Amino acid sequence: EVQLVESGGNLVQPGGSLRLSCSASGFTFRNSWMHWVRQAPGQGLVWVSRINTDATNTMYAHSVRGRFTISRDNAKNTLYLQMNSLRVEDTATYYCARVADYDFFVDVWGQGTTVIVSS
Amino acid sequence: DMQMTQSPSTLSASIGDRVTITCRASQSVRDWLAWYQQKPGKAPNLLIYKASVLQSGAPSRFSGSGSGTEFTLTISSLQPDDFATYYCQEYNSYSFGQGTKLEI
C-alpha cells in the first residue's frame, strides 16, 4: 500500500524554525517527484514547494521562498521541509504529496501534520 | 502569476441532482488540470487528472471536461458521500482554485 506519513508539526513562536518530515512507503520513493501543500484552518489548499527525484530541481511559492527549504533523502525514503523565520500566517496543516509516475499531477497525499505559529 | 478561479464557492444540492463546478485559469494550462475531493479533517483525494481522465477507483458519476482555460467537474447523480469540498489544480505551476463546498 502506498503511504505517506508526515511528522514534525508543533507549536512554535514567530521567528522560530521547524523541520517537517514525510516518510514514504509502498512505492519507489527515489523515482517520484514530491510536493508540500498546506491548508490554513478553514481555508483552501495552497501549494508550497516541489522537488524532483534527485533534488537537483526545487520550486517554491512566493510566500515561502527564502524561508523554507525542501529536501529529500532517497536512502531513507523521506521528504523534508525545513521552515525558518516562521510567521503567524504559516499556521496550517502541511501535507506531503506524491507526483504520479506517468505525469505531473499529485496522486497520493499524506494525512498531514499541523504547524501552529503563535506567541 | 497563474490564477485559478472556481465557481461557485458554495453549491447547495440534493441527492440525485446533477451538478457542475467550473474552474477557470488566467492563462492556458492545456489539459494539465486535476480535480480533488476533500472531506473535513481528511487529506484531499484525486478524482480526475489530465482534465478528463477518471482516477482509478473514483466513481463513474464523476466526469471532467475542458482544456485551455475553462474546465468543468460534473457529478451526474449526487450521492450522500459526495458532499465535500472540491478543488481544481493546474499542474504546471501548481496553483489551486479556492474550492467549491458542496452542501445539502
PDB file of C-alpha atoms in Angstrom:
ATOM      1  CA  GLU A   1       0.000   0.000   0.000  1.00  0.00           C
ATOM      2  CA  VAL A   2       1.302   3.431  -0.955  1.00  0.00           C
ATOM      3  CA  GLN A   3       1.622   5.521   2.189  1.00  0.00           C
ATOM      4  CA  LEU A   4       2.915   8.951   3.172  1.00  0.00           C
ATOM      5  CA  VAL A   5       3.213   9.808   6.850  1.00  0.00           C
ATOM      6  CA  GLU A   6       4.083  13.346   7.918  1.00  0.00           C
ATOM      7  CA  SER A   7       5.543  14.294  11.268  1.00  0.00           C
ATOM      8  CA  GLY A   8       7.224  17.205  12.981  1.00  0.00           C
ATOM      9  CA  GLY A   9       4.331  19.598  13.332  1.00  0.00           C
ATOM     10  CA  ASN A  10       4.281  21.594  16.552  1.00  0.00           C
ATOM     11  CA  LEU A  11       3.581  24.888  18.222  1.00  0.00           C
ATOM     12  CA  VAL A  12       6.372  27.370  17.527  1.00  0.00           C
ATOM     13  CA  GLN A  13       6.877  31.060  18.211  1.00  0.00           C
ATOM     14  CA  PRO A  14       7.035  33.614  15.400  1.00  0.00           C
ATOM     15  CA  GLY A  15      10.571  33.751  14.043  1.00  0.00           C
ATOM     16  CA  GLY A  16      11.230  30.162  15.022  1.00  0.00           C
ATOM     17  CA  SER A  17      12.131  27.130  12.968  1.00  0.00           C
ATOM     18  CA  LEU A  18      10.682  23.672  12.425  1.00  0.00           C
ATOM     19  CA  ARG A  19      11.500  20.701  10.226  1.00  0.00           C
ATOM     20  CA  LEU A  20       8.731  18.552   8.845  1.00  0.00           C
ATOM     21  CA  SER A  21       9.329  15.004   7.671  1.00  0.00           C
ATOM     22  CA  CYS A  22       7.346  12.754   5.365  1.00  0.00           C
ATOM     23  CA  SER A  23       8.082   9.046   5.442  1.00  0.00           C
ATOM     24  CA  ALA A  24       7.169   7.194   2.247  1.00  0.00           C
ATOM     25  CA  SER A  25       6.420   3.518   1.795  1.00  0.00           C
ATOM     26  CA  GLY A  26       4.801   1.164  -0.702  1.00  0.00           C
ATOM     27  CA  PHE A  27       6.426   2.684  -3.781  1.00  0.00           C
ATOM     28  CA  THR A  28       9.843   3.536  -5.196  1.00  0.00           C
ATOM     29  CA  PHE A  29      10.351   6.887  -3.493  1.00  0.00           C
ATOM     30  CA  ARG A  30      13.527   7.777  -5.407  1.00  0.00           C
ATOM     31  CA  ASN A  31      11.562   7.740  -8.674  1.00  0.00           C
ATOM     32  CA  SER A  32       8.861  10.195  -7.542  1.00  0.00           C
ATOM     33  CA  TRP A  33       8.723  13.964  -7.591  1.00  0.00           C
ATOM     34  CA  MET A  34       7.201  15.223  -4.348  1.00  0.00           C
ATOM     35  CA  HIS A  35       5.294  18.266  -3.100  1.00  0.00           C
ATOM     36  CA  TRP A  36       4.368  20.045   0.093  1.00  0.00           C
ATOM     37  CA  VAL A  37       0.904  21.626   0.199  1.00  0.00           C
ATOM     38  CA  ARG A  38      -0.608  23.475   3.139  1.00  0.00           C
ATOM     39  CA  GLN A  39      -4.059  24.384   4.356  1.00  0.00           C
ATOM     40  CA  ALA A  40      -4.724  27.084   6.940  1.00  0.00           C
ATOM     41  CA  PRO A  41      -7.633  26.429   9.312  1.00  0.00           C
ATOM     42  CA  GLY A  42     -10.911  26.706   7.434  1.00  0.00           C
ATOM     43  CA  GLN A  43      -9.150  27.744   4.234  1.00  0.00           C
ATOM     44  CA  GLY A  44      -8.281  26.190   0.893  1.00  0.00           C
ATOM     45  CA  LEU A  45      -5.293  24.249  -0.355  1.00  0.00           C
ATOM     46  CA  VAL A  46      -2.129  26.193  -1.121  1.00  0.00           C
ATOM     47  CA  TRP A  47       0.860  24.755  -2.920  1.00  0.00           C
ATOM     48  CA  VAL A  48       4.156  25.302  -1.046  1.00  0.00           C
ATOM     49  CA  SER A  49       7.041  23.517  -2.723  1.00  0.00           C
ATOM     50  CA  ARG A  50       8.122  20.780  -5.142  1.00  0.00           C
ATOM     51  CA  ILE A  51      11.270  18.702  -5.566  1.00  0.00           C
ATOM     52  CA  ASN A  52      12.385  16.403  -8.367  1.00  0.00           C
ATOM     53  CA  THR A  53      13.716  12.890  -7.954  1.00  0.00           C
ATOM     54  CA  ASP A  54      17.369  13.697  -7.263  1.00  0.00           C
ATOM     55  CA  ALA A  55      16.810  17.057  -5.560  1.00  0.00           C
ATOM     56  CA  THR A  56      18.524  18.986  -8.344  1.00  0.00           C
ATOM     57  CA  ASN A  57      15.386  20.996  -9.114  1.00  0.00           C
ATOM     58  CA  THR A  58      13.222  22.657  -6.490  1.00  0.00           C
ATOM     59  CA  MET A  59      10.419  25.183  -6.684  1.00  0.00           C
ATOM     60  CA  TYR A  60       8.714  27.367  -4.075  1.00  0.00           C
ATOM     61  CA  ALA A  61       5.650  29.504  -3.659  1.00  0.00           C
ATOM     62  CA  HIS A  62       6.435  33.221  -3.407  1.00  0.00           C
ATOM     63  CA  SER A  63       5.171  33.306   0.169  1.00  0.00           C
ATOM     64  CA  VAL A  64       7.806  30.862   1.461  1.00  0.00           C
ATOM     65  CA  ARG A  65      10.740  31.432  -0.886  1.00  0.00           C
ATOM     66  CA  GLY A  66      13.915  32.171   1.048  1.00  0.00           C
ATOM     67  CA  ARG A  67      12.432  30.873   4.321  1.00  0.00           C
ATOM     68  CA  PHE A  68      11.526  27.255   3.529  1.00  0.00           C
ATOM     69  CA  THR A  69      13.756  24.552   2.057  1.00  0.00           C
ATOM     70  CA  ILE A  70      12.524  21.299   0.591  1.00  0.00           C
ATOM     71  CA  SER A  71      14.869  18.327   0.537  1.00  0.00           C
ATOM     72  CA  ARG A  72      14.839  14.558   0.408  1.00  0.00           C
ATOM     73  CA  ASP A  73      16.857  11.541   1.472  1.00  0.00           C
ATOM     74  CA  ASN A  74      16.197   8.781  -1.033  1.00  0.00           C
ATOM     75  CA  ALA A  75      18.121   6.262   1.063  1.00  0.00           C
ATOM     76  CA  LYS A  76      15.701   6.891   3.945  1.00  0.00           C
ATOM     77  CA  ASN A  77      12.579   7.285   1.748  1.00  0.00           C
ATOM     78  CA  THR A  78      11.956  10.610   3.443  1.00  0.00           C
ATOM     79  CA  LEU A  79      10.938  14.075   2.289  1.00  0.00           C
ATOM     80  CA  TYR A  80      11.653  17.147   4.407  1.00  0.00           C
ATOM     81  CA  LEU A  81      10.544  20.731   4.728  1.00  0.00           C
ATOM     82  CA  GLN A  82      12.826  22.999   6.732  1.00  0.00           C
ATOM     83  CA  MET A  83      10.847  26.054   7.793  1.00  0.00           C
ATOM     84  CA  ASN A  84      12.702  29.097   9.127  1.00  0.00           C
ATOM     85  CA  SER A  85      11.581  32.593  10.110  1.00  0.00           C
ATOM     86  CA  LEU A  86       8.096  31.280  10.717  1.00  0.00           C
ATOM     87  CA  ARG A  87       5.185  33.705  10.660  1.00  0.00           C
ATOM     88  CA  VAL A  88       1.712  33.532  12.145  1.00  0.00           C
ATOM     89  CA  GLU A  89       0.359  33.132   8.615  1.00  0.00           C
ATOM     90  CA  ASP A  90       2.337  29.895   8.194  1.00  0.00           C
ATOM     91  CA  THR A  91      -0.079  28.242  10.628  1.00  0.00           C
ATOM     92  CA  ALA A  92      -1.594  25.344   8.702  1.00  0.00           C
ATOM     93  CA  THR A  93      -1.833  21.635   8.188  1.00  0.00           C
ATOM     94  CA  TYR A  94       1.037  20.611   5.932  1.00  0.00           C
ATOM     95  CA  TYR A  95       0.556  17.722   3.530  1.00  0.00           C
ATOM     96  CA  CYS A  96       3.220  15.898   1.602  1.00  0.00           C
ATOM     97  CA  ALA A  97       2.098  14.539  -1.722  1.00  0.00           C
ATOM     98  CA  ARG A  98       3.448  12.257  -4.431  1.00  0.00           C
ATOM     99  CA  VAL A  99       3.528  13.051  -8.124  1.00  0.00           C
ATOM    100  CA  ALA A 100       2.178  10.283 -10.344  1.00  0.00           C
ATOM    101  CA  ASP A 101       4.718   8.114 -12.133  1.00  0.00           C
ATOM    102  CA  TYR A 102       3.456   8.879 -15.605  1.00  0.00           C
ATOM    103  CA  ASP A 103       2.512  12.556 -15.432  1.00  0.00           C
ATOM    104  CA  PHE A 104       2.903  15.642 -13.238  1.00  0.00           C
ATOM    105  CA  PHE A 105      -0.238  15.618 -11.123  1.00  0.00           C
ATOM    106  CA  VAL A 106      -0.418  14.625  -7.464  1.00  0.00           C
ATOM    107  CA  ASP A 107      -1.990  11.228  -6.960  1.00  0.00           C
ATOM    108  CA  VAL A 108      -1.295  10.372  -3.309  1.00  0.00           C
ATOM    109  CA  TRP A 109      -1.468  12.556  -0.186  1.00  0.00           C
ATOM    110  CA  GLY A 110      -0.326  12.074   3.379  1.00  0.00           C
ATOM    111  CA  GLN A 111      -2.650  12.690   6.299  1.00  0.00           C
ATOM    112  CA  GLY A 112      -0.991  15.985   7.224  1.00  0.00           C
ATOM    113  CA  THR A 113       0.872  17.452  10.184  1.00  0.00           C
ATOM    114  CA  THR A 114      -0.176  20.634  11.967  1.00  0.00           C
ATOM    115  CA  VAL A 115       2.042  23.652  12.465  1.00  0.00           C
ATOM    116  CA  ILE A 116       0.881  26.447  14.751  1.00  0.00           C
ATOM    117  CA  VAL A 117       2.873  29.658  14.839  1.00  0.00           C
ATOM    118  CA  SER A 118       1.881  31.709  17.846  1.00  0.00           C
ATOM    119  CA  SER A 119       3.393  33.600  20.730  1.00  0.00           C
TER     120      SER A 119
ATOM    121  CA  ASP B   1       1.167  34.508 -11.741  1.00  0.00           C
ATOM    122  CA  MET B   2      -1.360  31.844 -12.587  1.00  0.00           C
ATOM    123  CA  GLN B   3      -4.770  32.291 -11.029  1.00  0.00           C
ATOM    124  CA  MET B   4      -7.362  29.535 -10.813  1.00  0.00           C
ATOM    125  CA  THR B   5     -10.920  30.636 -10.134  1.00  0.00           C
ATOM    126  CA  GLN B   6     -13.633  28.186  -9.177  1.00  0.00           C
ATOM    127  CA  SER B   7     -17.343  28.848  -9.256  1.00  0.00           C
ATOM    128  CA  PRO B   8     -19.499  28.685  -7.367  1.00  0.00           C
ATOM    129  CA  SER B   9     -17.783  28.892  -3.985  1.00  0.00           C
ATOM    130  CA  THR B  10     -20.705  27.108  -2.380  1.00  0.00           C
ATOM    131  CA  LEU B  11     -23.252  24.884  -4.054  1.00  0.00           C
ATOM    132  CA  SER B  12     -26.432  23.610  -2.448  1.00  0.00           C
ATOM    133  CA  ALA B  13     -27.867  20.480  -3.998  1.00  0.00           C
ATOM    134  CA  SER B  14     -29.898  17.380  -3.254  1.00  0.00           C
ATOM    135  CA  ILE B  15     -29.366  13.661  -3.599  1.00  0.00           C
ATOM    136  CA  GLY B  16     -29.773  12.648  -7.224  1.00  0.00           C
ATOM    137  CA  ASP B  17     -29.017  16.116  -8.624  1.00  0.00           C
ATOM    138  CA  ARG B  18     -26.609  16.688 -11.485  1.00  0.00           C
ATOM    139  CA  VAL B  19     -24.104  19.354 -10.500  1.00  0.00           C
ATOM    140  CA  THR B  20     -21.332  21.158 -12.331  1.00  0.00           C
ATOM    141  CA  ILE B  21     -18.381  23.058 -10.900  1.00  0.00           C
ATOM    142  CA  THR B  22     -16.333  25.381 -13.097  1.00  0.00           C
ATOM    143  CA  CYS B  23     -12.637  26.179 -12.900  1.00  0.00           C
ATOM    144  CA  ARG B  24     -11.084  28.973 -14.964  1.00  0.00           C
ATOM    145  CA  ALA B  25      -7.382  29.563 -15.441  1.00  0.00           C
ATOM    146  CA  SER B  26      -5.901  33.016 -16.030  1.00  0.00           C
ATOM    147  CA  GLN B  27      -3.808  31.562 -18.844  1.00  0.00           C
ATOM    148  CA  SER B  28      -3.832  28.324 -20.766  1.00  0.00           C
ATOM    149  CA  VAL B  29      -2.876  25.192 -18.866  1.00  0.00           C
ATOM    150  CA  ARG B  30      -3.619  22.906 -21.840  1.00  0.00           C
ATOM    151  CA  ASP B  31      -5.142  19.836 -20.180  1.00  0.00           C
ATOM    152  CA  TRP B  32      -2.857  19.900 -17.143  1.00  0.00           C
ATOM    153  CA  LEU B  33      -5.693  20.041 -14.679  1.00  0.00           C
ATOM    154  CA  ALA B  34      -6.713  17.794 -11.789  1.00  0.00           C
ATOM    155  CA  TRP B  35      -9.747  17.718  -9.520  1.00  0.00           C
ATOM    156  CA  TYR B  36      -9.647  16.697  -5.852  1.00  0.00           C
ATOM    157  CA  GLN B  37     -12.319  15.961  -3.287  1.00  0.00           C
ATOM    158  CA  GLN B  38     -11.688  16.804   0.357  1.00  0.00           C
ATOM    159  CA  LYS B  39     -13.805  15.915   3.354  1.00  0.00           C
ATOM    160  CA  PRO B  40     -13.460  17.694   6.724  1.00  0.00           C
ATOM    161  CA  GLY B  41     -10.348  16.656   8.617  1.00  0.00           C
ATOM    162  CA  LYS B  42      -9.103  14.478   5.763  1.00  0.00           C
ATOM    163  CA  ALA B  43      -6.490  14.757   3.064  1.00  0.00           C
ATOM    164  CA  PRO B  44      -7.609  15.532  -0.487  1.00  0.00           C
ATOM    165  CA  ASN B  45      -8.398  12.629  -2.799  1.00  0.00           C
ATOM    166  CA  LEU B  46      -7.704  12.629  -6.546  1.00  0.00           C
ATOM    167  CA  LEU B  47     -10.769  12.306  -8.769  1.00  0.00           C
ATOM    168  CA  ILE B  48      -9.758  13.479 -12.244  1.00  0.00           C
ATOM    169  CA  TYR B  49      -6.452  14.188 -13.968  1.00  0.00           C
ATOM    170  CA  LYS B  50      -5.490  15.417 -17.415  1.00  0.00           C
ATOM    171  CA  ALA B  51      -8.774  17.373 -17.291  1.00  0.00           C
ATOM    172  CA  SER B  52     -10.981  14.402 -18.112  1.00  0.00           C
ATOM    173  CA  VAL B  53      -9.346  11.133 -17.046  1.00  0.00           C
ATOM    174  CA  LEU B  54     -11.087   9.416 -14.154  1.00  0.00           C
ATOM    175  CA  GLN B  55      -8.664   8.225 -11.489  1.00  0.00           C
ATOM    176  CA  SER B  56      -8.761   4.507 -10.819  1.00  0.00           C
ATOM    177  CA  GLY B  57     -11.236   3.832  -8.043  1.00  0.00           C
ATOM    178  CA  ALA B  58     -13.129   7.094  -8.421  1.00  0.00           C
ATOM    179  CA  PRO B  59     -16.878   6.628  -9.013  1.00  0.00           C
ATOM    180  CA  SER B  60     -18.001   6.862 -12.628  1.00  0.00           C
ATOM    181  CA  ARG B  61     -20.584   9.527 -11.758  1.00  0.00           C
ATOM    182  CA  PHE B  62     -17.666  11.984 -11.715  1.00  0.00           C
ATOM    183  CA  SER B  63     -16.510  13.394 -15.025  1.00  0.00           C
ATOM    184  CA  GLY B  64     -14.286  16.230 -16.150  1.00  0.00           C
ATOM    185  CA  SER B  65     -14.022  18.244 -19.319  1.00  0.00           C
ATOM    186  CA  GLY B  66     -12.305  21.269 -20.794  1.00  0.00           C
ATOM    187  CA  SER B  67      -8.948  22.456 -21.986  1.00  0.00           C
ATOM    188  CA  GLY B  68      -7.002  25.672 -22.147  1.00  0.00           C
ATOM    189  CA  THR B  69      -8.576  27.998 -19.622  1.00  0.00           C
ATOM    190  CA  GLU B  70     -12.020  26.593 -18.826  1.00  0.00           C
ATOM    191  CA  PHE B  71     -12.785  23.306 -17.130  1.00  0.00           C
ATOM    192  CA  THR B  72     -15.745  21.621 -15.502  1.00  0.00           C
ATOM    193  CA  LEU B  73     -16.277  18.854 -12.983  1.00  0.00           C
ATOM    194  CA  THR B  74     -19.670  17.181 -13.231  1.00  0.00           C
ATOM    195  CA  ILE B  75     -21.313  14.789 -10.820  1.00  0.00           C
ATOM    196  CA  SER B  76     -24.088  13.046 -12.711  1.00  0.00           C
ATOM    197  CA  SER B  77     -26.245  11.989  -9.746  1.00  0.00           C
ATOM    198  CA  LEU B  78     -25.287  13.202  -6.290  1.00  0.00           C
ATOM    199  CA  GLN B  79     -24.815  10.607  -3.605  1.00  0.00           C
ATOM    200  CA  PRO B  80     -24.603  11.241   0.167  1.00  0.00           C
ATOM    201  CA  ASP B  81     -20.867  10.569   0.118  1.00  0.00           C
ATOM    202  CA  ASP B  82     -20.297  13.392  -2.399  1.00  0.00           C
ATOM    203  CA  PHE B  83     -20.963  16.259  -0.013  1.00  0.00           C
ATOM    204  CA  ALA B  84     -17.466  17.668   0.372  1.00  0.00           C
ATOM    205  CA  THR B  85     -15.219  20.439  -0.907  1.00  0.00           C
ATOM    206  CA  TYR B  86     -13.785  20.193  -4.412  1.00  0.00           C
ATOM    207  CA  TYR B  87     -10.582  21.781  -5.673  1.00  0.00           C
ATOM    208  CA  CYS B  88      -9.089  22.140  -9.113  1.00  0.00           C
ATOM    209  CA  GLN B  89      -5.331  22.357  -9.544  1.00  0.00           C
ATOM    210  CA  GLU B  90      -3.249  23.122 -12.607  1.00  0.00           C
ATOM    211  CA  TYR B  91      -0.007  21.188 -12.525  1.00  0.00           C
ATOM    212  CA  ASN B  92       2.275  23.445 -14.497  1.00  0.00           C
ATOM    213  CA  SER B  93       2.823  25.973 -11.714  1.00  0.00           C
ATOM    214  CA  TYR B  94       0.652  24.079  -9.204  1.00  0.00           C
ATOM    215  CA  SER B  95      -1.971  26.712  -8.370  1.00  0.00           C
ATOM    216  CA  PHE B  96      -5.209  25.563  -6.734  1.00  0.00           C
ATOM    217  CA  GLY B  97      -8.662  27.004  -7.120  1.00  0.00           C
ATOM    218  CA  GLN B  98     -10.190  28.369  -3.942  1.00  0.00           C
ATOM    219  CA  GLY B  99     -12.529  25.404  -3.572  1.00  0.00           C
ATOM    220  CA  THR B 100     -16.226  24.687  -4.003  1.00  0.00           C
ATOM    221  CA  LYS B 101     -18.129  23.465  -0.976  1.00  0.00           C
ATOM    222  CA  LEU B 102     -20.941  21.158  -1.998  1.00  0.00           C
ATOM    223  CA  GLU B 103     -23.640  21.038   0.649  1.00  0.00           C
ATOM    224  CA  ILE B 104     -27.165  19.822   1.076  1.00  0.00           C
TER     225      ILE B 104
END
